[in-house]
Short mmCIF file of C-alpha atoms and ligand atoms in Angstrom, two decimals:
data_model
loop_
_atom_site.label_atom_id
_atom_site.label_comp_id
_atom_site.label_asym_id
_atom_site.label_seq_id
_atom_site.Cartn_x
_atom_site.Cartn_y
_atom_site.Cartn_z
CA MET E 184 16.69 143.49 102.24
CA GLU E 185 15.56 145.47 99.20
CA ARG E 186 17.42 143.84 96.33
CA LEU E 187 14.59 144.69 93.91
CA LYS E 188 13.78 148.18 95.16
CA ASP E 189 12.34 150.40 92.39
CA LYS E 190 11.76 147.43 90.08
CA VAL E 191 8.48 146.39 88.51
CA ALA E 192 8.14 142.66 87.84
CA VAL E 193 5.55 140.75 85.82
CA ILE E 194 5.28 137.07 86.72
CA THR E 195 3.05 134.75 84.71
CA GLY E 196 1.55 131.73 86.42
CA ALA E 197 1.86 133.60 89.73
CA GLY E 198 -1.45 132.27 91.01
CA SER E 199 0.15 129.01 92.11
CA GLY E 200 3.30 127.04 92.90
CA ILE E 201 6.65 128.40 91.80
CA GLY E 202 5.17 131.56 90.24
CA ARG E 203 3.39 132.45 93.47
CA ALA E 204 6.57 131.89 95.51
CA ALA E 205 8.54 134.05 93.07
CA ALA E 206 5.97 136.86 93.28
CA GLU E 207 6.02 136.81 97.09
CA LEU E 208 9.82 136.69 97.28
CA MET E 209 10.23 139.50 94.74
CA SER E 210 7.77 141.62 96.68
CA ALA E 211 9.67 140.92 99.90
CA GLU E 212 12.74 142.32 98.12
CA GLY E 213 10.94 145.56 97.31
CA ALA E 214 9.57 144.92 93.79
CA ARG E 215 6.11 145.99 92.72
CA VAL E 216 4.67 142.86 91.14
CA VAL E 217 2.08 142.02 88.53
CA VAL E 218 0.55 138.69 89.47
CA ALA E 219 -0.57 137.30 86.11
CA ASP E 220 -2.57 134.10 85.74
CA HIS E 221 -5.51 132.82 83.71
CA HIS E 222 -7.19 131.65 86.91
CA THR E 223 -8.36 135.01 88.26
CA PRO E 224 -9.17 133.95 91.87
CA SER E 225 -5.65 132.50 92.28
CA ALA E 226 -4.03 135.68 90.97
CA GLU E 227 -6.18 137.74 93.32
CA GLU E 228 -5.28 135.51 96.26
CA THR E 229 -1.52 135.87 95.63
CA ALA E 230 -1.95 139.64 95.28
CA ARG E 231 -3.94 139.82 98.53
CA THR E 232 -1.22 137.89 100.40
CA ILE E 233 1.44 140.25 99.07
CA GLU E 234 -0.55 143.37 99.96
CA ALA E 235 -1.31 141.98 103.45
CA ALA E 236 2.45 141.64 103.98
CA GLY E 237 2.91 145.31 103.04
CA GLY E 238 3.84 144.89 99.34
CA ARG E 239 2.35 146.28 96.13
CA ALA E 240 0.70 143.78 93.75
CA LEU E 241 -1.64 143.98 90.79
CA PRO E 242 -3.56 140.84 89.83
CA VAL E 243 -4.03 140.52 86.07
CA THR E 244 -6.00 137.86 84.22
CA VAL E 245 -4.02 136.64 81.21
CA ASP E 246 -3.94 133.79 78.74
CA VAL E 247 -0.25 133.63 77.83
CA THR E 248 -1.05 131.91 74.51
CA ASP E 249 -3.11 134.87 73.32
CA GLU E 250 -1.23 137.85 71.87
CA THR E 251 -3.86 140.47 72.71
CA SER E 252 -4.07 139.17 76.26
CA VAL E 253 -0.26 139.26 76.72
CA ALA E 254 -0.09 142.80 75.29
CA GLY E 255 -2.81 143.81 77.78
CA MET E 256 -0.85 142.27 80.68
CA ILE E 257 2.26 144.31 79.87
CA GLU E 258 0.23 147.49 79.33
CA ALA E 259 -1.51 146.94 82.69
CA ALA E 260 1.88 146.66 84.40
CA VAL E 261 3.24 149.83 82.84
CA GLY E 262 -0.06 151.68 83.36
CA GLU E 263 -0.19 150.81 87.06
CA PHE E 264 3.47 151.06 88.03
CA GLY E 265 4.97 153.37 85.38
CA GLY E 266 7.52 151.01 83.81
CA LEU E 267 8.77 147.44 83.55
CA HIS E 268 12.11 145.90 84.56
CA VAL E 269 11.54 142.17 85.10
CA LEU E 270 9.46 139.57 83.25
CA CYS E 271 9.17 135.95 84.37
CA ASN E 272 7.73 133.88 81.54
CA HIS E 273 6.84 131.09 83.90
CA VAL E 274 3.68 129.40 82.57
CA GLY E 275 4.27 126.12 80.76
CA GLY E 276 3.88 122.37 80.84
CA THR E 277 2.10 119.60 78.97
CA ASP E 278 -0.54 117.02 79.81
CA PRO E 279 1.48 113.86 80.65
CA ARG E 280 -1.48 111.65 79.68
CA ARG E 281 -1.34 112.93 76.09
CA ASP E 282 2.33 113.89 75.77
CA LEU E 283 3.68 110.36 75.33
CA ASP E 284 6.43 108.72 73.28
CA LEU E 285 7.05 109.46 69.61
CA LEU E 286 4.59 106.92 68.22
CA ARG E 287 1.78 107.59 70.70
CA MET E 288 2.06 111.30 71.34
CA ASP E 289 -1.01 113.38 70.63
CA MET E 290 -0.13 115.97 67.98
CA ALA E 291 -2.87 118.31 69.17
CA GLU E 292 -1.15 118.29 72.57
CA PHE E 293 2.15 119.04 70.82
CA ASP E 294 0.56 122.13 69.21
CA ARG E 295 -0.85 123.17 72.59
CA ALA E 296 2.62 122.73 74.14
CA VAL E 297 4.18 124.96 71.49
CA ALA E 298 1.63 127.68 72.26
CA LEU E 299 1.80 127.36 76.06
CA ASN E 300 5.59 127.15 76.39
CA MET E 301 7.29 128.59 73.28
CA ARG E 302 4.83 131.07 71.84
CA SER E 303 4.06 132.46 75.29
CA THR E 304 7.75 133.04 75.97
CA LEU E 305 8.23 134.87 72.68
CA LEU E 306 5.07 136.93 73.14
CA GLY E 307 5.88 138.01 76.68
CA ALA E 308 9.36 139.12 75.65
CA ARG E 309 8.14 140.90 72.48
CA TYR E 310 5.86 143.17 74.49
CA ALA E 311 8.21 143.61 77.46
CA VAL E 312 11.48 144.41 75.67
CA PRO E 313 10.53 147.91 74.37
CA HIS E 314 9.57 148.97 77.91
CA MET E 315 12.78 147.51 79.34
CA ILE E 316 14.85 149.41 76.78
CA ARG E 317 12.97 152.57 77.74
CA ALA E 318 13.80 151.87 81.41
CA GLY E 319 17.52 151.55 80.60
CA GLY E 320 17.56 147.75 80.85
CA GLY E 321 15.75 144.77 82.28
CA SER E 322 15.80 141.08 83.05
CA ILE E 323 13.73 138.38 81.37
CA ILE E 324 13.59 135.03 83.14
CA ASN E 325 12.21 132.07 81.22
CA THR E 326 11.21 128.83 82.90
CA ALA E 327 12.63 125.84 81.04
CA SER E 328 13.08 122.40 82.63
CA VAL E 329 15.64 119.63 83.04
CA ALA E 330 13.49 117.98 80.35
CA ALA E 331 15.30 120.26 77.89
CA LEU E 332 18.57 118.50 78.75
CA VAL E 333 17.81 114.78 79.00
CA GLY E 334 15.68 112.33 77.04
CA ASP E 335 12.70 110.64 78.62
CA VAL E 336 10.37 107.76 77.82
CA LEU E 337 7.41 110.13 77.55
CA GLN E 338 6.77 113.90 77.40
CA THR E 339 8.39 114.17 73.97
CA SER E 340 6.67 117.53 73.36
CA TYR E 341 7.62 118.89 76.77
CA GLY E 342 11.34 118.27 76.23
CA ALA E 343 11.22 119.77 72.75
CA VAL E 344 9.42 122.98 73.70
CA LYS E 345 11.54 123.53 76.81
CA ALA E 346 14.69 123.15 74.66
CA ALA E 347 13.18 125.80 72.40
CA VAL E 348 12.73 128.06 75.43
CA VAL E 349 16.49 127.79 76.03
CA SER E 350 17.17 128.73 72.42
CA ILE E 351 14.78 131.71 72.56
CA THR E 352 16.57 132.82 75.75
CA LYS E 353 19.92 132.96 73.95
CA SER E 354 18.48 134.85 70.96
CA ILE E 355 16.92 137.51 73.19
CA ALA E 356 20.14 137.83 75.22
CA VAL E 357 22.18 138.45 72.08
CA GLN E 358 19.65 140.69 70.34
CA TYR E 359 18.98 143.08 73.25
CA GLY E 360 22.18 142.78 75.32
CA PRO E 361 23.47 146.06 73.85
CA GLN E 362 20.41 147.79 75.35
CA ARG E 363 21.12 146.12 78.72
CA VAL E 364 18.20 143.71 78.53
CA ARG E 365 19.38 140.43 80.02
CA CYS E 366 17.65 137.13 79.38
CA ASN E 367 18.26 133.88 81.26
CA ALA E 368 16.43 130.61 81.75
CA ILE E 369 16.00 128.32 84.73
CA ALA E 370 15.74 124.56 84.43
CA PRO E 371 13.99 123.30 87.57
CA GLY E 372 14.26 119.64 88.46
CA ALA E 373 11.54 118.01 90.58
CA VAL E 374 9.85 120.73 92.60
CA MET E 375 7.17 119.91 95.14
CA THR E 376 4.38 122.25 94.11
CA PRO E 377 0.97 121.53 95.67
CA ALA E 378 -0.13 119.92 92.38
CA LEU E 379 2.75 117.40 92.45
CA GLU E 380 2.58 116.79 96.18
CA ASN E 381 -1.10 115.90 96.09
CA ASN E 382 -0.99 113.72 92.99
CA LEU E 383 2.22 111.69 93.07
CA PRO E 384 2.29 108.34 94.88
CA GLU E 385 4.82 108.16 97.74
CA ASP E 386 7.05 105.62 95.92
CA VAL E 387 7.38 107.97 92.93
CA VAL E 388 8.32 110.85 95.24
CA ASP E 389 10.91 108.54 96.87
CA SER E 390 12.44 107.59 93.53
CA LEU E 391 12.65 111.25 92.52
CA ARG E 392 14.42 112.01 95.80
CA ARG E 393 16.89 109.15 95.27
CA GLY E 394 17.62 110.56 91.80
CA ASN E 395 18.98 113.77 93.29
CA ALA E 396 22.52 114.28 94.59
CA LEU E 397 21.00 116.25 97.45
CA PRO E 398 18.82 114.25 99.85
CA TYR E 399 15.67 116.32 99.29
CA LEU E 400 13.37 117.62 96.57
CA GLY E 401 13.01 121.27 95.66
CA SER E 402 10.43 123.68 96.98
CA PRO E 403 8.79 126.50 94.98
CA GLU E 404 10.91 128.92 97.03
CA ASP E 405 14.14 127.23 95.85
CA ILE E 406 13.27 128.28 92.29
CA GLY E 407 11.82 131.60 93.45
CA HIS E 408 15.10 132.59 95.14
CA THR E 409 16.97 131.89 91.90
CA MET E 410 14.47 134.08 90.06
CA VAL E 411 15.06 136.88 92.58
CA PHE E 412 18.81 136.62 91.94
CA LEU E 413 18.29 136.75 88.16
CA ALA E 414 15.91 139.70 88.53
CA SER E 415 18.35 141.64 90.72
CA ASP E 416 21.41 143.62 89.71
CA GLU E 417 23.54 141.01 91.51
CA SER E 418 23.31 139.01 88.26
CA ARG E 419 24.11 142.02 86.02
CA TYR E 420 26.94 140.15 84.20
CA LEU E 421 24.83 137.06 83.55
CA THR E 422 22.90 136.70 80.32
CA GLY E 423 21.95 133.98 77.85
CA GLN E 424 22.46 131.29 80.49
CA LEU E 425 20.49 128.29 81.65
CA LEU E 426 20.67 127.83 85.42
CA VAL E 427 19.91 124.23 86.31
CA VAL E 428 18.25 124.16 89.73
CA ASP E 429 17.66 120.46 90.20
CA GLY E 430 19.27 119.21 93.42
CA GLY E 431 21.92 117.52 91.28
CA MET E 432 19.45 115.36 89.34
CA THR E 433 21.17 115.85 85.98
CA THR E 434 24.65 115.70 87.53
CA GLN E 435 24.30 112.33 89.20
CA SER E 436 25.02 109.10 87.35
CA SER E 437 22.07 106.70 87.37
CA ALA E 438 24.40 104.18 89.02
CA ALA E 439 25.17 106.46 91.98
CA PRO E 440 22.20 105.60 94.25
CA GLY E 441 23.04 101.86 94.05
CA ARG E 442 26.76 102.44 94.42
CA ARG E 443 26.25 104.52 97.58
CA ALA E 444 25.18 101.27 99.27
CA MET E 445 28.53 99.69 98.25
CA LEU E 446 30.56 102.25 100.18
CA PRO E 447 32.22 100.90 103.30
CA GLY E 448 30.91 102.12 106.66
N1 NAD R 633 6.96 121.81 89.39
C1 NAD R 633 8.00 121.23 88.81
O1 NAD R 633 8.54 120.20 89.28
C2 NAD R 633 8.59 121.82 87.55
C3 NAD R 633 9.78 121.29 87.05
C4 NAD R 633 10.33 121.84 85.89
C5 NAD R 633 9.69 122.90 85.27
N2 NAD R 633 8.52 123.39 85.78
C6 NAD R 633 7.90 124.49 85.06
O2 NAD R 633 7.32 125.42 85.97
C7 NAD R 633 6.14 125.99 85.36
C8 NAD R 633 4.89 125.66 86.14
O3 NAD R 633 5.06 126.04 87.44
P1 NAD R 633 4.45 125.26 88.69
O4 NAD R 633 5.07 123.93 88.79
O5 NAD R 633 4.55 126.19 89.81
O6 NAD R 633 2.93 124.98 88.19
P2 NAD R 633 1.52 125.25 88.80
O7 NAD R 633 0.63 124.30 88.10
O8 NAD R 633 1.54 125.27 90.30
O9 NAD R 633 1.18 126.76 88.32
C9 NAD R 633 0.96 127.08 87.00
C10 NAD R 633 0.08 128.33 86.95
O10 NAD R 633 -0.04 128.72 85.58
C11 NAD R 633 -1.39 129.09 85.34
N3 NAD R 633 -1.68 128.93 83.90
C12 NAD R 633 -1.85 127.77 83.23
N4 NAD R 633 -2.10 128.02 81.93
C13 NAD R 633 -2.09 129.37 81.78
C14 NAD R 633 -2.27 130.24 80.68
N5 NAD R 633 -2.57 129.78 79.44
N6 NAD R 633 -2.17 131.58 80.88
C15 NAD R 633 -1.91 132.08 82.12
N7 NAD R 633 -1.74 131.30 83.20
C16 NAD R 633 -1.80 129.96 83.04
C17 NAD R 633 -2.23 128.19 86.23
O11 NAD R 633 -3.50 128.76 86.48
C18 NAD R 633 -1.34 128.10 87.47
O12 NAD R 633 -1.68 129.09 88.43
C19 NAD R 633 6.03 125.41 83.98
O13 NAD R 633 6.70 126.21 83.04
C20 NAD R 633 6.72 124.06 84.18
O14 NAD R 633 7.13 123.51 82.96
C21 NAD R 633 7.95 122.88 86.90
#
C-alpha cells in the first residue's frame, strides 16, 4: 500500500526503537523519510535499512534541544526532498535515576527534561509549520506518554513535560488548523524497545503486562502504525487529539488483575 505516497516525513529519534519503526513503516507506505537522531551511526543504519528495502531515506544528525540544529534538520529535509508534510517530534524522556519524587528530584534533570521534551517539540513545529503551509497542509505528531495522564511515585518531571507536550499539541492544532496543518499526540504505554527489554528485570516486565487490559506489551511497531495513520490522509479530520496507545493500561482499574482470579471458571 502507498498511504504516504508523495509525502516527506521527518522523524526525530529515528535511530532506535519506536522512531526507527515509524521511519521504516512510513517508508513502506511510500514516504520519503528524514531519519534524524543525535547518534549519527544509528541514523545511518536506519537509513541504510530503508534504502535496502527500496525506500528513500536521508540520515541527519540533530540535537533536538538546539535551535540551530533543528532548523538545519528541517532545511535538510526540504533541500533533499523539495518539501515537508509530516513531522514526528519523537525524542524525549528523562533519567529515572534523577527524575524522582517532588522532594528528591534533581532540578537540573527537570531543566534537561524541559529542553528534551517540550522545547524540542516547539522547535520542531516552529520550523516545520511554514513549509507545511507552503505544501497546502501537513501533520505534526508529538510523542507524549501515559505519564501525562496519571500520577506516579517518581518521574515527576517526565509527567509534567509530557503533559506540556499535549498542551502544545492543542495550541498548534488550533493555530494552524485553518492552513490545514494538523497536530496530534500519541501517549504510548509500556513499549518493549530494545533499551527496555534489555534492562528491565523479568518480574517488572510481568507486572507491566498484568497492568494492561490486553495480555501483552506494546512493540515499537504498534506505535509506528499509529504514527502512519496520523501521518496519512486517513486521519484528515483528526486534530488536537491525544491517542492513548497503551494496551488498556490507563483504562483498567488497579483492582482488575486481582479480581480476574475471582471470576468463576
Ligand atoms: N518505550 C516506551 O515504553 C515509551 C513509553 C511512553 C513514551 N515513550 C516516548 O518515546 C520516545 C522515545 O522513544 P523510544 O522508546 O523508542 O526510545 P529509544 O531510546 O529507543 O530512542 C530514542 C532515540 O532518540 C535519540 N536521541 C536522544 N536524545 C536526542 C537528542 N537530544 N537529539 C536527537 N536525538 C536524540 C537517541 O539517540 C535514540 O536513537 C520518548 O519521547 C519517550 O518519552 C516511550
